Amino acid sequence: MCGMSGNADILIIEDESTIADFLRIGLSYEGYKVVIAKDGKTALDYIKEKEFDLIILDIMLPDIDGFELCQKFRNRNLSIPIIMLTAKKEVSDRVKGLDIGADDYITKPFSFEELLARIRAQLRRSGRKVENTKLYAGDIVLDLETREVTKAGELIYLTPTEFSLLELFMKHPRRVFTRETLINRVLGYNYIGETNVIDVHVSHLRDKIGDRPPHLIRTHYGVGYAFYPEC
Amino acid sequence: MLKIWNKFSLRARLSLLYVGLLTLSICVVGIHSYWNVWHLLFYNTANHLRAQAKPVIEHWLYSKSDQGKVLPSVSESFSLAKIAKPLAYDLTSRNTVAIILDKNGKILATGKRLPEEPLPPSPNSYYYSRALAGENEVNYQTVVNNEPTLVLLIPLRATPVSRKILGVAQISTSLSPISQILFKHGMMLILVAAITLMAGGGLGFILISSALKNLRKMVNICQDISKGDLSQRVNFSYYHDEIGMLAGAFNNMVARIEAIFESQRRFVANAAHELRTPLTALQGSLEVLLRGSQDDPSAVAKLSRGMYQEVTRLIRLCEQLLGLSRLDSSSNIQKKLLNLNEFFDDFIQQAKLLALDRNVVLKKGPFVYVKADANILSQILFNLIYNAVQHTEEGGNIILGWRLVPDEVEIWVSDDGEGIAPEDIPHIFEPFYQGKSSDRKGNKGAGLGLSLVKAMVEAHSGYVEAKSQLGKGTTIKFNLPLT
């Protein structure tokens, strides 16, 4: 068992192409399989053809009102989790959306990370694609709930940064991360400074998990790092 | 003084003024009435005494003929001193007393014999000399033993018509009975005045209060409104007096302000809403890039193109908002006499650049001068052409031109594009309004272009109209006044 469990299928119904684009690229990067529908009619066609694990639905659509579409899905007895996406902030709109059968409601502009968290929560709750709370790589076990790491049953003490780093690597095995991306993901988007600070964190992490050559965390010279679990 | 007066409320001022006027008029009437009564009683008494004295004096001074005609005393040896005593006695009664004076002011005789008879006042030389000079009706008032006393002076003539005056008879009587009557009368007047003042003042205060009650009500409502509740209105049962008219005008004003506030609020909400979509795309794209997609060149290309589009959209929105706010102050408009011929010759070149592959045709109207800001006029036309381009296919036609109508010049831009749905036409000039067909090309604007056109035309005291048929095209025309 390596990396992330199952790639959930997500249907995005959004007519603004720029928003649809970043959702597609961003969610694909996170490992989801993404299909985009630009209007309600296309969305209904997709729904007939394929079973999705989650729907992200914009309320303002050119042909059908998002609320109406949501009701149509529910009338078909689809129990897919639906996250509504809208620029309307009024409480009455949220209540309407949730009453009609949406499972969650997120208002524009939103943080992508928040959307990811809500997607994970919906997937977990619906029990469709259960994301493991424990990640395995050889004799290394990372528990996302207790935030503990063990190697061969023995507890390893990691700093929060090192933990995030290891979590990222174990979730995306064999993906090459540049130092910039690692900094953004681990130290936050607002970090300003040298990129080689990540080298220090990686070297500490290697020491702590007893990573000897051939490394689990391998250096790609001039690019960054990637994680190769023994499996 | 005026400062203190102005510190009072209107109600207090009106009440004070009313009570003051009431007091003044009551005082005038009272004093006048008092004086009239006094005058009447005084002269009545005097005339009565004179009437009584006349036959007595005639009896002693003159002899009477058989026919009852009064004749002068013929006797040369007639002397006033001789008859003074009996005359004085005869003129004196229980409440009057007489003295007789000769030409030199010497008292010849006093009528007082009994102790209950009043004491005669000593003669006053001023009145005495007036009587001696021949004045018949000399009456005056004096005080004897603390009692007001009326004094009459009667010149004693040698004959009834003679100018020769032998002496003066002084008759006096106490005015105490009259004083008592006058005192009662005065008391009565004061009592009536007090009652009238209290009743009148109270009634006046109530009347003024009720008239000003509605003003008070308005003050309270104004205070509520100033706290921010613009839905408040003044509710009076009647509107035909001045306060009612004020309330009506006030209500209209508040309704107007509320409408303006509401449209402002909607405008700001719409503007924020329009900002939300591009900002969402920008934030999301940047986040996705930072999370790692920056390492994928195709993702970078796609996302950065999208972000560029959104930034362009934000800039356009920003410029339109600024344009609208700039039009709010007329100082930014510089109207000059503009030759439309020359203006369109310049403009058509730029319009063709903007129209890309559409055919732009200019249909010139008659030679005319318009008073307008050239900059703003070209912005109006740019917006209309931009709109036409958005809603026509490539190779479509855009026609613009002008013609004269009475007192106005009409400028139009028409296209043969997709047209506007009839239900959308009444709303297209509203800020942020987006018809169903407006996002056909995915080239969404904020819906500000036409509202900007409307504002700019109205800044030139003109008006704008739209005609459209679905599938056949749209004509938007605006009229500017000819000065």
XYZ file of C-alpha atoms in Angstrom:
714
model
C 0.000 0.000 0.000
C 1.621 3.126 -1.185
C 0.611 6.833 -1.218
C -2.919 8.031 -1.499
C -5.780 5.691 -1.601
C -8.165 5.775 -4.594
C -8.474 8.732 -6.902
C -11.901 10.221 -6.367
C -13.865 11.384 -9.433
C -14.999 14.954 -9.162
C -17.456 16.736 -11.452
C -17.038 20.504 -11.563
C -19.990 22.463 -12.909
C -18.714 25.984 -13.496
C -19.164 28.347 -16.445
C -16.381 30.819 -15.628
C -13.500 29.308 -17.577
C -10.736 30.812 -15.439
C -12.229 29.356 -12.277
C -12.901 26.003 -13.922
C -9.278 25.929 -15.156
C -7.644 26.460 -11.805
C -10.002 23.975 -10.154
C -9.166 21.361 -12.774
C -5.426 21.912 -12.619
C -5.320 22.235 -8.855
C -7.496 19.200 -8.108
C -5.702 17.044 -10.682
C -2.440 17.953 -9.043
C -3.837 16.790 -5.718
C -4.599 13.436 -7.304
C -8.286 13.750 -8.119
C -9.809 12.842 -11.483
C -11.620 15.919 -12.661
C -14.333 16.460 -15.288
C -15.631 19.907 -16.115
C -19.130 20.786 -17.281
C -19.699 24.342 -18.483
C -23.485 24.235 -18.136
C -26.277 22.295 -16.532
C -27.223 20.278 -19.593
C -23.697 18.907 -20.060
C -23.557 18.146 -16.362
C -26.742 16.081 -16.547
C -25.290 14.182 -19.522
C -22.101 13.386 -17.596
C -24.097 12.248 -14.595
C -25.972 9.751 -16.753
C -22.767 8.319 -18.199
C -20.614 8.047 -15.165
C -20.699 7.810 -11.436
C -18.883 10.595 -9.623
C -17.714 10.716 -6.044
C -18.314 14.448 -5.573
C -19.859 17.417 -7.390
C -18.699 21.007 -7.133
C -21.596 23.140 -8.339
C -21.583 26.845 -9.191
C -24.989 28.436 -8.640
C -24.797 30.968 -11.482
C -24.993 28.920 -14.646
C -25.967 30.119 -18.119
C -28.814 27.638 -18.674
C -30.090 26.151 -15.425
C -30.060 27.722 -12.012
C -27.661 25.876 -9.707
C -30.365 25.348 -7.108
C -32.597 23.744 -9.735
C -29.789 21.503 -10.920
C -29.074 20.418 -7.367
C -32.727 19.511 -6.953
C -32.617 17.491 -10.190
C -29.653 15.476 -8.894
C -31.465 14.791 -5.655
C -34.667 13.828 -7.512
C -32.653 11.207 -9.371
C -31.887 9.852 -5.943
C -28.227 10.569 -6.312
C -26.534 10.676 -2.953
C -23.321 12.184 -4.316
C -21.930 14.873 -2.000
C -22.505 18.291 -3.544
C -20.453 21.348 -2.625
C -22.087 24.567 -3.786
C -19.910 27.372 -5.021
C -21.314 30.854 -5.152
C -20.620 34.545 -4.931
C -23.800 35.063 -2.938
C -22.986 35.540 0.703
C -26.476 36.056 2.139
C -27.564 33.615 4.814
C -30.847 33.023 2.980
C -28.938 31.735 -0.067
C -26.898 29.332 2.027
C -30.000 28.080 3.806
C -31.717 27.599 0.445
C -28.723 25.722 -0.935
C -28.413 23.425 2.046
C -32.185 22.867 2.216
C -32.314 21.859 -1.416
C -29.767 19.164 -0.753
C -26.284 20.569 -1.015
C -23.912 19.052 1.535
C -21.674 22.057 1.845
C -21.561 25.638 0.722
C -18.482 27.721 -0.042
C -18.527 31.386 -1.070
C -16.271 33.113 -3.565
C -13.570 34.119 -3.126
C -12.323 31.091 -1.217
C -8.994 29.609 -0.333
C -8.150 26.558 -2.420
C -6.822 24.825 0.643
C -10.184 25.279 2.351
C -11.913 23.770 -0.661
C -9.552 20.778 -0.487
C -10.335 20.307 3.186
C -14.062 20.423 2.487
C -13.690 17.933 -0.359
C -11.783 15.559 1.942
C -14.415 15.968 4.649
C -17.252 15.221 2.209
C -15.483 12.186 0.783
C -14.769 10.895 4.266
C -18.348 11.394 5.388
C -19.886 9.793 2.315
C -17.564 6.841 2.796
C -16.993 6.608 -0.932
C -13.261 6.979 -1.046
C -11.898 6.649 2.416
C -8.661 8.439 2.791
C -6.435 6.420 5.060
C -5.567 8.000 8.334
C -2.308 6.041 8.279
C 0.311 6.203 5.546
C 2.836 3.387 5.086
C 6.264 3.288 3.452
C 8.275 0.194 4.263
C 8.553 0.038 8.030
C 7.635 3.723 8.382
C 4.058 4.471 9.518
C 2.669 8.013 9.589
C -0.548 8.478 11.546
C -2.436 11.588 10.357
C -4.750 11.584 13.345
C -2.253 11.324 16.166
C 0.467 13.029 14.105
C 2.899 10.306 15.178
C 5.560 8.625 13.066
C 6.993 5.198 13.890
C 9.828 3.287 12.285
C 9.750 -0.443 12.925
C 7.326 0.240 15.765
C 9.575 2.812 17.382
C 8.348 6.400 17.816
C 10.292 9.098 15.974
C 10.049 12.696 17.160
C 9.592 15.122 14.239
C 9.145 18.906 14.208
C 5.871 20.098 12.621
C 7.766 21.144 9.485
C 9.444 17.761 9.185
C 6.133 16.030 9.757
C 4.437 18.045 6.984
C 7.352 17.317 4.691
C 7.156 13.567 5.303
C 3.352 13.617 4.951
C 3.641 15.383 1.588
C 6.230 12.908 0.340
C 4.263 9.872 1.489
C 1.027 11.166 -0.005
C 2.660 11.755 -3.394
C 5.230 8.995 -3.893
C 7.596 9.406 -6.819
C 6.448 12.978 -7.491
C 9.331 15.378 -7.872
C 8.826 18.495 -5.776
C 10.866 21.637 -6.447
C 12.269 23.443 -3.465
C 9.831 26.356 -4.120
C 6.828 24.038 -3.995
C 8.092 22.354 -0.854
C 8.536 25.733 0.813
C 5.049 26.817 -0.236
C 3.458 23.634 0.981
C 5.414 23.243 4.199
C 6.355 26.771 5.282
C 3.409 28.650 3.773
C 2.905 30.937 0.765
C 4.203 33.959 2.598
C 7.688 32.570 3.283
C 10.404 34.905 2.050
C 14.008 33.748 2.095
C 16.516 31.327 0.667
C 15.131 28.166 -0.920
C 17.972 26.025 0.427
C 16.404 26.210 3.885
C 14.393 23.218 2.659
C 17.662 21.261 2.236
C 18.264 21.629 5.960
C 14.797 20.305 6.799
C 15.186 17.378 4.391
C 18.585 16.476 5.837
C 17.167 16.523 9.401
C 14.247 14.384 8.272
C 16.603 11.882 6.617
C 18.642 11.629 9.831
C 15.560 11.038 11.955
C 14.007 8.330 9.792
C 17.428 6.713 9.330
C 17.330 7.199 5.582
C 20.519 5.615 4.211
C 21.493 5.320 0.533
C 19.715 4.332 -1.607
C 17.596 7.063 -0.107
C 13.836 6.994 0.331
C 14.012 10.746 -0.164
C 16.141 11.200 -3.223
C 17.729 14.393 -4.456
C 17.066 15.374 -8.063
C 19.974 17.656 -8.763
C 18.999 21.115 -9.882
C 15.291 20.324 -9.397
C 14.305 19.146 -5.938
C 13.314 16.019 -4.061
C 11.121 12.960 -4.570
C 10.058 10.084 -2.324
C 10.516 6.470 -3.418
C 8.965 4.008 -0.966
C 10.218 0.428 -0.921
C 7.304 -1.392 -2.426
C -32.522 90.375 24.625
C -33.166 88.804 21.235
C -30.759 86.018 22.175
C -32.768 85.084 25.242
C -35.975 85.298 23.205
C -34.548 82.917 20.608
C -33.668 80.404 23.316
C -37.340 79.779 24.012
C -39.192 77.126 22.080
C -41.614 78.258 19.434
C -44.481 77.183 21.667
C -43.224 79.282 24.582
C -42.631 82.252 22.315
C -46.077 82.131 20.748
C -47.693 81.627 24.147
C -45.796 84.546 25.648
C -46.657 86.753 22.715
C -50.306 85.777 22.925
C -50.560 86.357 26.680
C -48.692 89.660 26.334
C -51.068 90.946 23.667
C -54.049 89.799 25.684
C -52.751 91.610 28.781
C -52.096 94.778 26.822
C -55.558 94.890 25.271
C -57.278 94.136 28.587
C -55.261 96.892 30.267
C -56.168 99.423 27.570
C -59.856 98.538 27.726
C -59.827 98.497 31.548
C -58.054 101.808 31.936
C -60.247 103.446 29.355
C -63.391 102.146 31.020
C -62.174 103.217 34.447
C -61.369 106.694 33.227
C -64.706 107.027 31.441
C -66.643 106.096 34.545
C -64.600 108.492 36.639
C -65.145 111.261 34.109
C -68.867 110.584 33.940
C -69.328 110.603 37.706
C -67.127 113.637 38.202
C -68.905 115.845 35.666
C -72.278 114.513 36.643
C -71.690 115.651 40.198
C -70.294 118.981 39.075
C -73.210 119.681 36.734
C -75.670 118.645 39.364
C -74.170 121.072 41.891
C -74.110 123.890 39.320
C -77.751 123.308 38.474
C -78.617 123.508 42.157
C -76.501 126.641 42.710
C -77.768 128.609 39.716
C -81.233 129.671 41.023
C -79.822 130.439 44.458
C -77.203 132.790 43.045
C -79.701 134.421 40.740
C -82.053 134.910 43.657
C -79.488 136.823 45.664
C -77.768 138.754 42.925
C -80.540 139.725 40.565
C -84.103 140.709 40.914
C -86.720 138.999 38.818
C -89.200 140.684 36.551
C -92.857 139.775 36.609
C -92.456 137.557 33.645
C -89.749 135.654 35.507
C -87.030 137.319 33.467
C -83.850 137.862 35.319
C -82.803 141.472 35.547
C -79.569 142.996 36.717
C -79.451 144.535 40.130
C -80.180 148.115 39.433
C -79.077 149.466 42.686
C -75.763 151.175 42.564
C -75.336 150.672 46.176
C -75.446 146.885 45.759
C -72.582 145.335 47.577
C -71.469 141.736 47.433
C -70.363 141.819 51.002
C -73.922 142.373 52.084
C -75.403 139.346 50.495
C -72.350 137.073 50.863
C -73.363 135.487 54.105
C -76.945 134.511 53.232
C -75.769 133.375 49.808
C -73.112 131.145 51.307
C -75.600 129.707 53.751
C -78.066 128.951 51.015
C -75.448 127.241 48.877
C -74.319 125.029 51.716
C -76.063 121.764 52.469
C -75.260 118.479 54.291
C -72.561 117.444 51.874
C -71.674 120.645 50.099
C -70.093 123.754 51.518
C -69.721 127.146 49.871
C -67.555 130.166 50.433
C -67.814 133.542 48.749
C -64.707 135.381 47.654
C -64.434 138.947 46.487
C -62.400 140.268 43.580
C -59.229 140.296 45.615
C -59.527 136.735 46.800
C -60.651 137.691 50.263
C -63.157 135.312 51.819
C -66.335 137.310 52.402
C -68.361 134.522 53.914
C -68.265 130.776 54.694
C -71.352 128.631 54.515
C -70.242 126.193 57.197
C -72.271 126.543 60.369
C -72.934 123.026 61.617
C -70.125 120.682 62.636
C -71.321 117.823 60.394
C -71.017 120.045 57.365
C -67.754 119.481 55.464
C -64.821 121.823 55.796
C -64.319 124.082 52.760
C -60.941 123.763 51.074
C -58.843 126.882 51.045
C -59.089 128.624 47.683
C -56.541 127.742 45.013
C -55.225 130.945 43.517
C -54.660 129.469 40.036
C -58.252 128.242 39.585
C -59.536 131.354 41.376
C -57.855 133.670 38.887
C -59.253 131.612 35.988
C -62.782 131.990 37.398
C -62.216 135.641 38.033
C -61.173 136.068 34.399
C -64.676 134.962 33.419
C -64.364 131.200 32.913
C -67.680 129.633 33.844
C -66.836 125.989 34.252
C -63.854 125.731 36.523
C -63.917 122.370 38.290
C -61.026 120.747 40.037
C -60.228 118.075 42.491
C -58.314 118.447 45.711
C -57.878 116.729 49.023
C -59.399 117.973 52.258
C -58.907 115.997 55.449
C -57.655 113.052 53.393
C -60.882 113.003 51.439
C -60.995 113.629 47.707
C -63.037 116.737 47.198
C -64.610 118.303 44.112
C -64.356 122.066 43.940
C -66.523 124.252 41.646
C -65.854 127.896 41.049
C -68.727 130.120 39.853
C -67.971 133.689 38.849
C -70.503 136.143 40.309
C -71.415 138.674 37.606
C -72.977 142.053 37.999
C -75.607 141.047 35.468
C -76.160 137.546 34.012
C -74.332 138.571 30.797
C -72.026 141.187 32.207
C -68.294 140.971 31.932
C -68.007 142.653 35.248
C -67.300 140.082 37.905
C -67.961 140.928 41.486
C -66.507 137.847 43.087
C -66.414 134.064 43.007
C -68.547 131.452 44.748
C -66.643 128.293 45.638
C -68.738 125.176 46.178
C -67.070 121.944 47.268
C -68.328 118.457 47.910
C -66.698 115.213 48.982
C -65.917 112.692 46.237
C -65.837 109.740 48.671
C -69.040 108.109 47.311
C -67.673 108.333 43.774
C -64.318 106.962 44.924
C -66.019 104.018 46.465
C -67.958 103.272 43.311
C -64.777 103.668 41.260
C -62.874 101.419 43.622
C -65.492 98.710 43.247
C -65.513 99.197 39.514
C -61.687 98.952 39.408
C -61.726 95.811 41.501
C -64.304 94.329 39.204
C -62.172 95.197 36.189
C -59.054 93.600 37.691
C -60.970 90.465 38.584
C -62.429 90.157 35.106
C -59.010 90.860 33.574
C -57.383 88.174 35.707
C -60.024 85.589 34.832
C -59.880 86.491 31.142
C -56.083 86.325 31.132
C -55.971 82.956 32.811
C -58.685 81.442 30.689
C -57.406 83.050 27.493
C -53.783 82.223 28.237
C -54.582 78.631 29.087
C -56.777 78.187 26.065
C -54.180 79.858 23.849
C -51.448 77.591 25.195
C -53.554 74.516 24.467
C -54.351 75.746 20.962
C -50.730 76.581 20.183
C -49.570 73.285 21.669
C -51.967 71.297 19.553
C -50.929 73.223 16.459
C -47.265 72.602 17.241
C -47.789 68.986 18.341
C -47.272 67.794 14.801
C -44.048 69.776 14.606
C -42.868 68.009 17.775
C -43.803 64.721 16.173
C -41.768 65.628 13.131
C -38.800 66.498 15.321
C -38.972 63.028 16.905
C -39.231 61.335 13.526
C -36.328 63.390 12.204
C -34.258 62.183 15.128
C -35.181 58.585 14.370
C -34.269 59.104 10.742
C -30.950 60.678 11.614
C -30.158 57.526 13.574
C -30.309 55.718 10.248
C -33.848 54.416 9.916
C -34.786 55.918 6.578
C -38.022 53.957 6.345
C -39.662 56.313 8.882
C -42.384 58.651 7.604
C -44.443 61.397 9.184
C -48.049 60.224 9.535
C -50.546 63.067 9.999
C -54.277 62.769 9.734
C -54.465 66.015 7.777
C -52.165 67.714 5.333
C -53.921 70.948 4.383
C -52.191 73.358 6.777
C -48.608 74.600 6.558
C -47.275 71.959 8.920
C -49.086 69.272 6.966
C -47.577 70.604 3.752
C -44.161 70.609 5.379
C -44.722 67.000 6.449
C -45.720 66.042 2.920
C -42.645 67.710 1.439
C -40.509 66.132 4.142
C -41.870 62.666 3.393
C -41.160 63.104 -0.295
C -37.623 64.188 0.482
C -36.957 61.227 2.778
C -38.421 58.828 0.221
C -36.100 60.256 -2.401
C -33.087 60.002 -0.104
C -34.028 56.448 0.811
C -34.257 55.535 -2.856
C -30.856 57.081 -3.526
C -29.343 55.285 -0.537
C -30.855 52.031 -1.658
C -29.528 52.383 -5.186
C -26.114 53.327 -3.793
C -26.152 50.283 -1.549
C -27.158 48.061 -4.444
C -24.461 49.618 -6.590
C -21.759 48.932 -4.017
C -23.047 45.383 -3.466
C -23.028 44.776 -7.215
C -19.558 46.240 -7.582
C -18.275 43.985 -4.794
C -19.991 41.038 -6.425
C -18.349 41.823 -9.753
C -14.984 41.926 -8.011
C -15.570 38.547 -6.434
C -15.394 36.342 -9.518
C -12.079 37.633 -10.911
C -10.615 37.698 -7.431
C -11.660 34.079 -6.865
C -10.004 33.055 -10.107
C -6.844 35.007 -9.253
C -6.589 33.698 -5.716
C -7.336 30.115 -6.741
C -4.941 30.144 -9.688
C -2.131 31.596 -7.598
C -2.732 29.096 -4.827
C -2.738 26.191 -7.250
C 0.517 27.439 -8.783
C 2.149 27.854 -5.402
C 1.043 24.418 -4.284
C 3.158 22.865 -6.980
C 1.626 23.385 -10.403
C 4.321 25.979 -11.004
C 6.524 23.047 -11.904
C 4.232 22.122 -14.784
C 4.810 24.494 -17.750
C 1.454 23.758 -19.400
C -0.411 24.529 -16.158
C 1.611 27.719 -15.749
C 0.725 28.806 -19.300
C -2.957 28.088 -18.867
C -3.302 29.640 -15.439
C -1.268 32.745 -16.203
C -3.349 33.425 -19.321
C -6.495 33.113 -17.222
C -5.072 35.401 -14.570
C -4.152 37.973 -17.197
C -7.740 37.922 -18.473
C -9.090 38.416 -14.983
C -6.725 41.272 -14.237
C -7.780 42.934 -17.494
C -11.377 42.531 -16.404
C -10.611 44.077 -13.020
C -8.859 47.021 -14.643
C -11.768 47.626 -17.006
C -14.225 47.436 -14.103
C -12.070 49.813 -12.104
C -11.943 52.302 -14.975
C -15.680 52.163 -15.475
C -16.321 52.724 -11.784
C -13.952 55.674 -11.834
C -15.682 56.989 -14.942
C -19.044 56.855 -13.207
C -17.767 58.573 -10.088
C -16.022 61.249 -12.131
C -19.282 62.135 -13.825
C -20.824 62.887 -10.453
C -19.084 66.232 -10.317
C -19.791 68.441 -13.278
C -16.429 70.189 -12.933
C -14.856 67.302 -14.814
C -16.871 68.037 -17.912
C -15.528 70.706 -20.233
C -18.097 71.502 -22.866
C -16.976 73.256 -26.007
C -18.641 73.941 -29.330
C -17.876 70.893 -31.404
C -18.139 70.481 -35.153
C -19.691 67.020 -35.505
C -18.317 66.621 -39.029
C -14.730 67.039 -37.869
C -15.314 65.029 -34.720
C -16.630 61.987 -36.592
C -13.882 62.202 -39.214
C -11.382 61.706 -36.380
C -13.436 59.197 -34.516
C -14.227 56.840 -37.376
C -10.536 55.920 -37.728
C -10.335 54.740 -34.122
C -13.728 53.051 -34.320
C -12.501 50.939 -37.214
C -9.507 49.796 -35.172
C -11.788 48.813 -32.319
C -14.269 46.998 -34.545
C -11.703 44.441 -35.799
C -13.350 42.530 -38.637
C -16.732 44.273 -38.556
C -17.655 46.782 -41.216
C -18.008 50.249 -39.765
C -19.997 52.751 -41.805
C -20.431 56.430 -40.968
C -23.596 58.115 -42.229
C -22.992 61.822 -41.910
C -25.818 64.154 -41.068
C -26.059 67.918 -41.695
C -23.312 70.311 -40.688
C -23.910 71.155 -37.043
C -22.195 72.398 -33.913
C -22.889 70.680 -30.584
C -21.840 71.882 -27.159
C -20.142 68.843 -25.677
C -16.975 67.494 -24.090
C -15.172 65.834 -27.002
C -13.432 63.399 -24.693
C -16.652 62.192 -23.143
C -18.492 62.086 -26.459
C -15.850 59.756 -27.859
C -16.069 57.619 -24.700
C -19.810 57.306 -25.227
C -19.304 56.205 -28.810
C -16.427 53.863 -27.900
C -18.626 52.137 -25.361
C -21.444 51.778 -27.876
C -19.101 50.430 -30.553
C -17.436 48.075 -28.069
C -20.909 46.805 -27.181
C -21.839 46.385 -30.835
C -18.620 44.456 -31.460
C -19.382 42.168 -28.516
C -22.751 41.273 -29.921
C -22.019 40.885 -33.627
C -20.283 38.131 -35.522
C -17.144 38.832 -37.469
C -18.055 40.441 -40.766
C -21.124 42.044 -39.214
C -22.073 45.650 -39.855
C -21.905 48.579 -37.495
C -23.446 51.861 -38.673
C -23.133 55.134 -36.887
C -24.262 58.621 -37.723
C -26.274 61.647 -36.713
C -29.317 63.620 -37.806
C -31.162 66.725 -36.717
C -34.486 66.618 -34.935
C -36.249 69.702 -33.483
C -33.885 71.405 -30.995
C -31.734 68.301 -30.733
C -29.158 66.290 -32.553
C -29.634 62.521 -32.550
C -26.544 60.305 -32.699
C -26.894 56.583 -33.190
C -24.896 53.376 -33.339
C -26.618 50.322 -34.796
C -25.522 46.779 -35.519
C -26.946 43.678 -37.158
C -25.936 41.403 -34.321
C -27.883 39.103 -32.057
C -30.114 41.781 -30.551
C -31.480 42.151 -27.048
C -34.431 40.247 -25.618
C -37.481 42.540 -25.198
C -37.665 41.840 -21.460
C -34.049 42.984 -21.056
C -34.396 46.293 -22.913
C -35.889 48.329 -20.038
C -32.962 47.293 -17.804
C -29.905 47.492 -20.015
C -28.968 50.976 -18.784
C -29.031 49.897 -15.138
C -25.587 49.404 -13.626
C -24.487 45.749 -13.452
C -27.507 44.514 -15.375
C -26.631 41.519 -17.494
C -29.139 40.117 -19.912
C -29.420 36.417 -20.655
C -27.631 36.810 -23.966
C -24.782 38.985 -22.741
C -22.387 36.201 -21.794
C -22.752 34.269 -25.023
C -19.110 34.655 -25.922
C -17.874 34.134 -22.436
C -16.629 37.685 -22.752
C -18.259 38.921 -19.629
C -18.177 42.562 -18.754
C -19.468 43.897 -15.510
C -22.580 45.362 -17.095
C -21.395 48.903 -16.550
C -20.782 50.031 -20.142
C -24.293 51.163 -21.001
C -24.950 52.690 -17.590
C -21.769 54.678 -18.100
C -23.101 55.774 -21.509
C -26.350 56.853 -19.895
C -24.545 58.827 -17.185
C -22.293 60.522 -19.737
C -25.218 61.450 -21.999
C -27.164 62.786 -19.039
C -24.181 64.846 -18.001
C -24.752 66.607 -21.332
C -28.455 67.107 -20.539
C -29.353 64.498 -23.130
C -31.142 61.159 -23.068
C -30.482 57.711 -24.463
C -32.752 55.072 -26.003
C -32.377 51.510 -27.230
C -34.282 49.624 -29.907
C -33.618 46.004 -30.651
C -34.960 42.916 -32.312
C -33.664 39.511 -31.392
C -31.557 38.128 -34.189
C -31.779 41.312 -36.266
C -29.712 43.832 -34.391
C -29.686 46.703 -31.988
C -29.800 50.486 -32.372
C -28.784 52.686 -29.507
C -29.292 56.403 -30.000
C -28.818 59.414 -27.838
C -30.059 62.969 -28.217
C -28.107 66.040 -27.217
C -29.713 69.481 -26.997
C -28.693 72.104 -29.568
C -27.787 75.302 -27.783
